[in-house]
Coordinates of C-alpha atoms in Angstrom, one line a residue:
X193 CA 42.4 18.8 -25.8
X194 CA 40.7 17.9 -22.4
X195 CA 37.3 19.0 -23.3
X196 CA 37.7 16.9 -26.8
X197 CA 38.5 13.5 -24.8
X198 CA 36.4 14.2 -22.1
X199 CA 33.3 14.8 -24.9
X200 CA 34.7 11.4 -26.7
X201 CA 34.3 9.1 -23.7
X202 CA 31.0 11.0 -22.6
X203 CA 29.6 10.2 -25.9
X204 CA 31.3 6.6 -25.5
X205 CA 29.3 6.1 -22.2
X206 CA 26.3 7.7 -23.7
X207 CA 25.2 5.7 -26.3
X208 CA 26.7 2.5 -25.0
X209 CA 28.0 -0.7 -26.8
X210 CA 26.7 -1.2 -29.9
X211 CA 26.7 -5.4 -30.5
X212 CA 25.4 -7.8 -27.9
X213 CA 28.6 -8.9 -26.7
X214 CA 29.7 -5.7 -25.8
X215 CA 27.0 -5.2 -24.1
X216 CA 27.7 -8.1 -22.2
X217 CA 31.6 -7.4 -21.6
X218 CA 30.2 -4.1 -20.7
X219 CA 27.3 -5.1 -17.8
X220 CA 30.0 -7.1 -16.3
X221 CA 32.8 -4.3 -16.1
X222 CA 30.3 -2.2 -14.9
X223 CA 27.6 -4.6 -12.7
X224 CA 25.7 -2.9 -9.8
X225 CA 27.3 -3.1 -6.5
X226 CA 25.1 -4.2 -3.3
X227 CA 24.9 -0.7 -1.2
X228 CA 24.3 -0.5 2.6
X229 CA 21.0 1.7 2.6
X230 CA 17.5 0.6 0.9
X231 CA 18.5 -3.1 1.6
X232 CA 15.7 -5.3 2.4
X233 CA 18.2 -8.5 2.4
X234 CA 21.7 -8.5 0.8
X235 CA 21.1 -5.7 -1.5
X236 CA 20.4 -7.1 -4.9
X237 CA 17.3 -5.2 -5.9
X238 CA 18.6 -2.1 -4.2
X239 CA 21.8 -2.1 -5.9
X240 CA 20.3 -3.0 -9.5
X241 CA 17.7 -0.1 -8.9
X242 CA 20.1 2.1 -7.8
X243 CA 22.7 1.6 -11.2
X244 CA 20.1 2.0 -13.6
X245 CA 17.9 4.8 -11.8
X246 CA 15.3 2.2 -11.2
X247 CA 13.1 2.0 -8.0
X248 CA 14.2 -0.9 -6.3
X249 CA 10.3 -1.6 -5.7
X250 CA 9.9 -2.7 -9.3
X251 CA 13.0 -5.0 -9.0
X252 CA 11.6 -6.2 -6.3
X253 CA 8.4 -7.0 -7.8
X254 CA 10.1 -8.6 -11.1
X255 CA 12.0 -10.6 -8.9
X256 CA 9.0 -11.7 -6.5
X257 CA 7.1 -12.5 -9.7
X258 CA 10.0 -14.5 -11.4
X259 CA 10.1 -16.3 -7.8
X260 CA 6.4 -17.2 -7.5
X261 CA 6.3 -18.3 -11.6
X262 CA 9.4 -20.6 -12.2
X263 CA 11.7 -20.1 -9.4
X264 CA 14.0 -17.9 -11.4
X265 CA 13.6 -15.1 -9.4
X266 CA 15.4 -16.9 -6.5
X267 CA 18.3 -17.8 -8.6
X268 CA 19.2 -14.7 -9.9
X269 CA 19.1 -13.3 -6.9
X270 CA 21.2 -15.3 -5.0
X271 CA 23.6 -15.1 -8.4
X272 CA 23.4 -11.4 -7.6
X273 CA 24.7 -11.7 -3.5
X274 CA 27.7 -14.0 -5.0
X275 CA 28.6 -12.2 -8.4
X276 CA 27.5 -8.2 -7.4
X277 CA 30.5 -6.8 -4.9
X278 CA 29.5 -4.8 -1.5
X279 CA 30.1 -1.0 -2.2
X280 CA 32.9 -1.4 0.7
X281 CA 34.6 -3.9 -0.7
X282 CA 36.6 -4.8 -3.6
X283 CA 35.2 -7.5 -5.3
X284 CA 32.6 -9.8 -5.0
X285 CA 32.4 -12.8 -2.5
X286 CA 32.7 -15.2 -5.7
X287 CA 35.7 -13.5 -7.1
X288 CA 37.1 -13.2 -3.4
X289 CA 36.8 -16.9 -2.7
X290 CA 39.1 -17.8 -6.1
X291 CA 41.7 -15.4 -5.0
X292 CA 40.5 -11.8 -6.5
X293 CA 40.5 -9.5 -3.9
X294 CA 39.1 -8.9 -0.2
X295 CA 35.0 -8.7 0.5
X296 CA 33.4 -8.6 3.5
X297 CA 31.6 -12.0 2.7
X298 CA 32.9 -15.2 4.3
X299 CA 34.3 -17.8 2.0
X300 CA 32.3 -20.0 4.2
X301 CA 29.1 -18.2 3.4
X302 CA 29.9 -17.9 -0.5
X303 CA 31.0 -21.8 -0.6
X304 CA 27.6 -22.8 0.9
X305 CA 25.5 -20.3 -1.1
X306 CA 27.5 -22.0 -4.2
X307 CA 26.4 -25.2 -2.7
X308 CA 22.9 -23.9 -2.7
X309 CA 22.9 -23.2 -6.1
X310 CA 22.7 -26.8 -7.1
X311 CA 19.4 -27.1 -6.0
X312 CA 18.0 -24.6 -6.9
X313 CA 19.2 -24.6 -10.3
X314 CA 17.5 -28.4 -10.3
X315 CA 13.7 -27.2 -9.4
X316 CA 14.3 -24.2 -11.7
X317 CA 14.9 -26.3 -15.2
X318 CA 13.8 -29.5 -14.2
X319 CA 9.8 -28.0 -14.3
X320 CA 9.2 -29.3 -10.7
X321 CA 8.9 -26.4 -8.8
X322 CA 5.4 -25.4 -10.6
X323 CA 5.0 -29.0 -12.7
X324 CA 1.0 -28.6 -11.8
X325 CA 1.1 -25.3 -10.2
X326 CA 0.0 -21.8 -11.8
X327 CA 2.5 -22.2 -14.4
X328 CA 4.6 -24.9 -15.7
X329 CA 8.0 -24.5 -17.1
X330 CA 8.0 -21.2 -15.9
X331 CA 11.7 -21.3 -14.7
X332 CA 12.7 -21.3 -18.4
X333 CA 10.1 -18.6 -19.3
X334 CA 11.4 -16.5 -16.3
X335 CA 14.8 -17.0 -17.2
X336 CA 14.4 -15.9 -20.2
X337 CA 12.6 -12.5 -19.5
X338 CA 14.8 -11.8 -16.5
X339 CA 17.9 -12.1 -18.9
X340 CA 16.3 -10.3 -21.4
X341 CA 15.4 -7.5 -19.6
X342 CA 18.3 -7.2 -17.5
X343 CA 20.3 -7.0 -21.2
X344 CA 17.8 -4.3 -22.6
X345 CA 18.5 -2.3 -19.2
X346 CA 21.8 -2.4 -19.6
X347 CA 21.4 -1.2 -23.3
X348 CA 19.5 1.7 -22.9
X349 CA 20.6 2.9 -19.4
X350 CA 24.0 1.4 -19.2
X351 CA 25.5 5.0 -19.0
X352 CA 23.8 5.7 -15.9
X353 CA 25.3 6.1 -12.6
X354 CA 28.5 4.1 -14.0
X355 CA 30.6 2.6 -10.6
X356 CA 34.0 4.8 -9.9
X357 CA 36.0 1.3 -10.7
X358 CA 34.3 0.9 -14.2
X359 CA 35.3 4.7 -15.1
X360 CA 38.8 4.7 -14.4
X361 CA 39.9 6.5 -17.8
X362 CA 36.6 9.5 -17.1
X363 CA 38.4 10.0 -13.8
X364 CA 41.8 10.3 -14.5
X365 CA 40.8 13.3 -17.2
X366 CA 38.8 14.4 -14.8
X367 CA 41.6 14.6 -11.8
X368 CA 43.8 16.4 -14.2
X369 CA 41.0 19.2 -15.4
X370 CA 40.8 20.1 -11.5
X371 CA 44.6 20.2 -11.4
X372 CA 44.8 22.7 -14.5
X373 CA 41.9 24.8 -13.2
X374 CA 43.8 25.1 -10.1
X375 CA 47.0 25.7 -11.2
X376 CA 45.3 28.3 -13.8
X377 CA 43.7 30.1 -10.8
X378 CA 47.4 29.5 -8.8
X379 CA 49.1 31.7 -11.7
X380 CA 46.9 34.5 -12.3
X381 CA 47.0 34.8 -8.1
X382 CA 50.7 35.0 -8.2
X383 CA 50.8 36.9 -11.8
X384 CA 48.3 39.3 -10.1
X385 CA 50.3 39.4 -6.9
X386 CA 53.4 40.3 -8.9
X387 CA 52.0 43.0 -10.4
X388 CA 51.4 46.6 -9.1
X389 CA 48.9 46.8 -6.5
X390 CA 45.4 48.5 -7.2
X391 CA 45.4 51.6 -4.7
X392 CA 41.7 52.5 -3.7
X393 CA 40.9 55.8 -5.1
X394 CA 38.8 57.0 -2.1
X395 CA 39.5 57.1 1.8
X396 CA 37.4 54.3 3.6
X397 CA 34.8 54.6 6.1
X398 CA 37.3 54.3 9.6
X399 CA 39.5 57.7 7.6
X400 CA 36.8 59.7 6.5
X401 CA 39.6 63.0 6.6
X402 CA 41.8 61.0 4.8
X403 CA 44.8 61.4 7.2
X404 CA 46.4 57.3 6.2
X405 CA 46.0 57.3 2.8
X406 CA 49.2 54.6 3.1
X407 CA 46.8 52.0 5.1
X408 CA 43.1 52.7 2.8
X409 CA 44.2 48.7 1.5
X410 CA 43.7 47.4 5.1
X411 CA 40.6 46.1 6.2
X412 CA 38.5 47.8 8.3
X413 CA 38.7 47.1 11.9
X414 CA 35.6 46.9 13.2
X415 CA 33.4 45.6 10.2
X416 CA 29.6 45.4 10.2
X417 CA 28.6 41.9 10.8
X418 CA 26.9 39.9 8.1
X419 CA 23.7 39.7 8.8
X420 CA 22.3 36.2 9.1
X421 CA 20.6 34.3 6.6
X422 CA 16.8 33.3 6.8
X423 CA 16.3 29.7 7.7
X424 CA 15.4 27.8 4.2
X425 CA 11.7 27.3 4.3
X426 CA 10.5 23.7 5.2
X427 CA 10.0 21.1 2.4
X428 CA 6.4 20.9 1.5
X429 CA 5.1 17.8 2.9
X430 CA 4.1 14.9 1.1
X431 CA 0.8 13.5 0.6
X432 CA 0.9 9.9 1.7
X433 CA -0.1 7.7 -1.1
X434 CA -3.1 5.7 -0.5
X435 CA -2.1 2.9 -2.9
X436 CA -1.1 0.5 -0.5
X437 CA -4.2 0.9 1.9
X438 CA -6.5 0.4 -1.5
X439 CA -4.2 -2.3 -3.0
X440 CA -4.9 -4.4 0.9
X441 CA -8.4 -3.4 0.7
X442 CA -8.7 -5.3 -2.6
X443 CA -6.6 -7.8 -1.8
X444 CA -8.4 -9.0 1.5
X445 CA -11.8 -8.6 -0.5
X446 CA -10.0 -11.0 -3.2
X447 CA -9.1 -14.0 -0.9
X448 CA -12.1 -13.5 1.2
X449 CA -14.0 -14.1 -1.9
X450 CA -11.5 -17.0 -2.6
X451 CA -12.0 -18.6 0.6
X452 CA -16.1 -18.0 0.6
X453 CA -15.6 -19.9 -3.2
X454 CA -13.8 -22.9 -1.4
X455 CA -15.7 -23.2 1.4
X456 CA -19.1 -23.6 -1.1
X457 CA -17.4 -26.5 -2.9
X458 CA -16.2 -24.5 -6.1
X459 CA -13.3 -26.6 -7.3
X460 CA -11.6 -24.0 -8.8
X461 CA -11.2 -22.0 -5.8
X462 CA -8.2 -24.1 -4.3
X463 CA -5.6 -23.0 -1.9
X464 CA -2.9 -22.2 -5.0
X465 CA -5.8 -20.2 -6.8
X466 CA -6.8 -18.1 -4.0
X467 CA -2.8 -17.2 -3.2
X468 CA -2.6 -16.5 -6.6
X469 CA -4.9 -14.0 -7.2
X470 CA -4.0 -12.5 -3.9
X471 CA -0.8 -11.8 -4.8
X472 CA -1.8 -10.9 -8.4
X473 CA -3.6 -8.0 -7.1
X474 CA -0.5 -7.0 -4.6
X475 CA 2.1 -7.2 -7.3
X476 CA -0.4 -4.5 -9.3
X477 CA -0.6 -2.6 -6.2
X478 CA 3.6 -2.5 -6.0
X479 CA 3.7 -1.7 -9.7
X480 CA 1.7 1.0 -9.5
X481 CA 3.0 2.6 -6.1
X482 CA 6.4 2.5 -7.5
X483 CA 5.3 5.2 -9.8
X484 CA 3.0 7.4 -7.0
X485 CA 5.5 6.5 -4.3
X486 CA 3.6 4.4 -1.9
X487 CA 2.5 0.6 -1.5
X488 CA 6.4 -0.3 -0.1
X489 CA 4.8 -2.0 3.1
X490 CA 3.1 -4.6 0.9
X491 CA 6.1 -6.7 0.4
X492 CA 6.1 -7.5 3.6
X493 CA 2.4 -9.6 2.8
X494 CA 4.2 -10.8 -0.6
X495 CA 7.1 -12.7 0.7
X496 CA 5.1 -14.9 2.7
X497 CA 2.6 -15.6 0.4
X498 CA 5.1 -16.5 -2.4
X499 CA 6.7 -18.7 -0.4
X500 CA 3.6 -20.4 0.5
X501 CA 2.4 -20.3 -2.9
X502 CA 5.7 -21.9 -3.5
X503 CA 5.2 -25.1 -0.6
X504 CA 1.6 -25.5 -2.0
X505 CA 1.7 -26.2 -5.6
X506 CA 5.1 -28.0 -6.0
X507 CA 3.1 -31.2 -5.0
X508 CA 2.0 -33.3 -8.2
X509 CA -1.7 -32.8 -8.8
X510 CA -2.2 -29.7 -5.9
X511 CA -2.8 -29.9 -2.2
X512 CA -6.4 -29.7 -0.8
X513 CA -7.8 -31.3 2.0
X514 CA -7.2 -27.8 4.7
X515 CA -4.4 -27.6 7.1
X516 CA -4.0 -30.5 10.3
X517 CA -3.3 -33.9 11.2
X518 CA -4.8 -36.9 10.1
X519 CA -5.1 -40.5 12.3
X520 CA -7.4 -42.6 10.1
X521 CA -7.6 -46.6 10.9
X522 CA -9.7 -47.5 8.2
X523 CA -10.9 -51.4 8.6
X524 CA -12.6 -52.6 5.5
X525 CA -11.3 -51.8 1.1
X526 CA -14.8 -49.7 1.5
X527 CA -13.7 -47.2 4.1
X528 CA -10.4 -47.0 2.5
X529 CA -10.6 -43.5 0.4
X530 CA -8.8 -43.1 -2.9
X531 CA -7.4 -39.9 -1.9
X532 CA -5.9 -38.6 1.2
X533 CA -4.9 -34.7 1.3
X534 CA -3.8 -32.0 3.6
X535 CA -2.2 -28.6 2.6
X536 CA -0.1 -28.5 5.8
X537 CA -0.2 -31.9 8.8
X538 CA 1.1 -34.7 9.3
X539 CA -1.2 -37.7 8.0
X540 CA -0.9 -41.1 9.8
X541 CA -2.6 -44.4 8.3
X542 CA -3.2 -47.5 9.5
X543 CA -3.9 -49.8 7.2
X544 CA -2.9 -53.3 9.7
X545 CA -6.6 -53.5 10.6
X546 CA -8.3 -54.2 7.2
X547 CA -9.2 -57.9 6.8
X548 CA -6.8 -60.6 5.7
X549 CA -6.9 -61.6 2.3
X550 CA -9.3 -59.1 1.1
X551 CA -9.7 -58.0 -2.5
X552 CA -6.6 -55.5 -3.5
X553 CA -7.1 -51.8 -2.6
X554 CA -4.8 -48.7 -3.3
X555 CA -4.7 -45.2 -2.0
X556 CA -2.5 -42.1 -2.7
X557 CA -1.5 -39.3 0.1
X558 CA -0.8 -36.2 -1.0
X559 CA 0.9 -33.3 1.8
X560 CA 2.0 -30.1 1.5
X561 CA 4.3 -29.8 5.2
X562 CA 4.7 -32.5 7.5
X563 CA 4.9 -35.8 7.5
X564 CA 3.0 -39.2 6.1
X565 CA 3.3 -42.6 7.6
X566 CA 1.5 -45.3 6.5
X567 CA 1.3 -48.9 8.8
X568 CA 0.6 -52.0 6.5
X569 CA 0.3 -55.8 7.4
X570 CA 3.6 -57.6 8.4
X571 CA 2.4 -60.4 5.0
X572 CA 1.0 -58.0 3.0
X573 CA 2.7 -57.4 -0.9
X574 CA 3.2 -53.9 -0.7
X575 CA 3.5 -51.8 -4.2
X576 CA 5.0 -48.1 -3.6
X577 CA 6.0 -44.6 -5.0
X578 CA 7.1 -42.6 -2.3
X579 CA 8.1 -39.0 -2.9
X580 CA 9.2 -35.8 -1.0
X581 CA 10.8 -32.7 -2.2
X582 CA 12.8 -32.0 1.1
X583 CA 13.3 -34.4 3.8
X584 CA 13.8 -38.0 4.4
X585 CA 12.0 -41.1 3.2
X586 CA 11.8 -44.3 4.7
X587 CA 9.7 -46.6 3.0
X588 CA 10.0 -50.5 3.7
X589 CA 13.7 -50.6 3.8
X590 CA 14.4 -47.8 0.8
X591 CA 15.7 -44.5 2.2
X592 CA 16.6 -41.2 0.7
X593 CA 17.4 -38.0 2.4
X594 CA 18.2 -34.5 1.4
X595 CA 16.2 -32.2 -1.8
X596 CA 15.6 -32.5 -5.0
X597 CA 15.1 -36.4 -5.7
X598 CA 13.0 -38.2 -7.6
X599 CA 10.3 -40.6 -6.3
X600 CA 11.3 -44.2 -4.8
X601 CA 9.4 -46.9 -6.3
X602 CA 9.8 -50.9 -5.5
X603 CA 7.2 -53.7 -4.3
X604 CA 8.2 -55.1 -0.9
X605 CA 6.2 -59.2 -0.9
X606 CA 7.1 -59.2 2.9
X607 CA 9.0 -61.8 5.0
X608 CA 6.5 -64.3 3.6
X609 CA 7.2 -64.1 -0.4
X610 CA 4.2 -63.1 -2.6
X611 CA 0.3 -64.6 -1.6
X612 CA -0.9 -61.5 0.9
X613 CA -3.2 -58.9 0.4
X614 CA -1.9 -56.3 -2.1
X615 CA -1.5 -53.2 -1.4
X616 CA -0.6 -50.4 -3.8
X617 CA 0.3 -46.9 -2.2
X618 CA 0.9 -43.7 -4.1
X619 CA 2.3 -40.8 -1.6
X620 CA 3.7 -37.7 -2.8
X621 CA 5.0 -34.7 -0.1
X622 CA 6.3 -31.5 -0.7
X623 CA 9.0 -31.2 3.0
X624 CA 9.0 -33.6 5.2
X625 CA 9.0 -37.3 6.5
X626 CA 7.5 -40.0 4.6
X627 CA 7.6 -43.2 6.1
X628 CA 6.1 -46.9 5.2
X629 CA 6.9 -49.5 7.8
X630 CA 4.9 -53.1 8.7
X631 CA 3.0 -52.8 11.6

């Protein structure tokens, strides 16, 4: 009767659930926990890889990807850290924070990566976080393939590797087959021990005349040792995969050609294309050493460039311009560019020195990280869109502070009321300060 159930529920857990819900109710009875080895950061990738029989490489990689094209990468991982529990503990930090059970996590931690989610959750579906980047909309198209993967993985390899809490029912029938093997080995000691015992039909080696035939069932006194087994021969060792030295090779060649583009005045190769590519050919180099076994230290290069990649195209239009500061006074509408860019600096102009009452002029600014401030005459009638994605703004009386905000438009006419030069100013920044004050 125990080897029918036990077949049952093996051929239960097999095949899996059938419809899409129970799929569903399924993944989340029986979601990956976090472990403590092959961590890079809390354990999400390592844990996923790990339940379905996955290398946590290509998690990794899907996850990078997802990051670098949409932002949805980043929110399913930090969903993973609050909703996927720590192998030691009971539940996860979510569940522990409502009351659940113990974790390890902090309810501090869990209530400000909660917090966090907000935010996030804002770039990833509102298209700003690649609006004129590599891809746009990508958090919903990321989204998307993330769940539907994750659902298809669960489908097909749902039975694998099952946590002990999720299997409750398989380990109960299995507790009581190792109690009636042992008890069935327990009665045929004590039925053999009840029984006549077998009397050997020849003297042992210590009687060899055969004078105690009463003590042949002893032992022998002074047995022959045992000799000692051969050491087990050393694994053969492993060839060291040369994926990752090719896949940097390629990859330096690839933004060296990028950079040799820029630097000839090819528009297309910008900063955002040349980090691209770069990391297009890294995250074929991690695909494919997660197959031979190599290419892990190339994450390492990935992170930081998808976070770059990241800073540099969430500004409207792209950032060009090259990396450093900016102190430009310019004193007539002719030296005034139309554009001012930087991928990384901090850009300060002066505009108090043009001439009074001159024909209107404009400009727009446009920074990756750092911070803008713009001087304009104390009478001039100022017209404004100030924008950053994280920090402060302080343009002309109109502040705004924290992530994720839209733009702050107004016209400012001055202390005098309207009749001074005008002035319209267009500045858009991806982190930090931008600042408009009357000099």
């Amino acid at each position: 009767m125990l080897v029918v159930m036990s077949g049952t529920a093996e051929a239960r857990s097999k095949h899996g659930p059938g419809g899409f819900e129970d799929v569903v109710k399924d993944f989340w009875a029986s979601r990956p926990r976090r472990p403590q080895e092959g961590r890079k950061v809390a354990g999400v990738a390592a844990g996923i890889g790990k339940r379905y029989g996955l290398d946590p490489v290509v998690v990794r990689v899907a996850l990078v990807t997802a990051t670098v094209f949409g932002g949805a990468g980043l929110l399913f991982y930090l969903l993973g850290w609050l909703l996927f529990a720590d192998e030691r503990d009971q539940v996860s930090g979510f569940e522990s924070m409502i009351g659940r059970g113990h974790s390890a996590m902090s309810k501090g931690f869990t209530v400000v990566a909660c917090i966090a989610l907000i935010p996030i959750v804002s770039w990833v579906f509102s298209g700003s976080w690649f609006s004129a980047g590599w891809l746009g909309g990508g958090g919903f198209i990321g989204t998307a393939l993330l769940l539907a993967g994750l659902f298809l993985l669960h489908r097909d390899r749902g039975h694998l590797n099952r946590p002990l809490a999720a299997t409750g029912s398989g380990a109960g029938l299995g507790a009581t087959g190792h109690e009636f093997n042992a008890a069935f080995s327990m009665s045929g000691t004590d039925a053999k021990a009840s029984g006549e015992a077998d009397s050997p039909a020849t003297p042992p080696k210590w009687d060899p005349l055969g004078a105690a035939p009463f003590a042949w069932d002893l032992p022998d006194p002074n047995p022959a040792p045992e000799p000692v087994p051969p050491a087990p021969p050393a694994p053969p060792r492993r060839r060291r995969s040369k994926v990752g030295i090719a896949t940097f090779g390629i990859a330096l060649l690839t933004a060296g050609a990028g950079v040799a583009g820029n630097l000839t005045g090819v528009d297309w190769f910008t900063v955002q294309h040349v980090i691209g590519m770069t990391l297009g050919v890294l995250g074929v180099g991690l695909v494919i050493g997660a197959f031979t076994g190599g290419g892990r230290g190339l994450i390492g290069l990935a992170i930081p460039l998808s976070i770059a990649g990241v800073v540099l195209t969430s500004v409207p239009g792209g950032v060009h311009g090259g990396f450093g500061d900016l102190d430009l006074t310019p004193r007539s509408a002719a030296e005034l560019q139309p554009v001012y860019q930087r991928s990384a600096g901090d850009i300060t102009l002066d505009l108090t020195k043009l001439p009074a009452g001159g024909p209107p002029v404009s400009t727009e600014i446009r920074n990756g990280a750092g911070s803008v401030e713009v001087k304009v005459p104390g009478d001039a009638d100022v017209t404004f869109t100030c924008q950053t994605s994280a920090g402060n703004i302080d343009c002309l009386g109109h502040e705004q502070e924290g992530v994720g905000w839209g733009p702050v438009t107004a016209v400012d006419l001055g202390d005098d009321g309207a009749g001074g030069q005008q002035i319209k100013l267009n500045i858009h920044n991806t982190a930090g300060k931008v600042e408009v004050r009357r000099g």
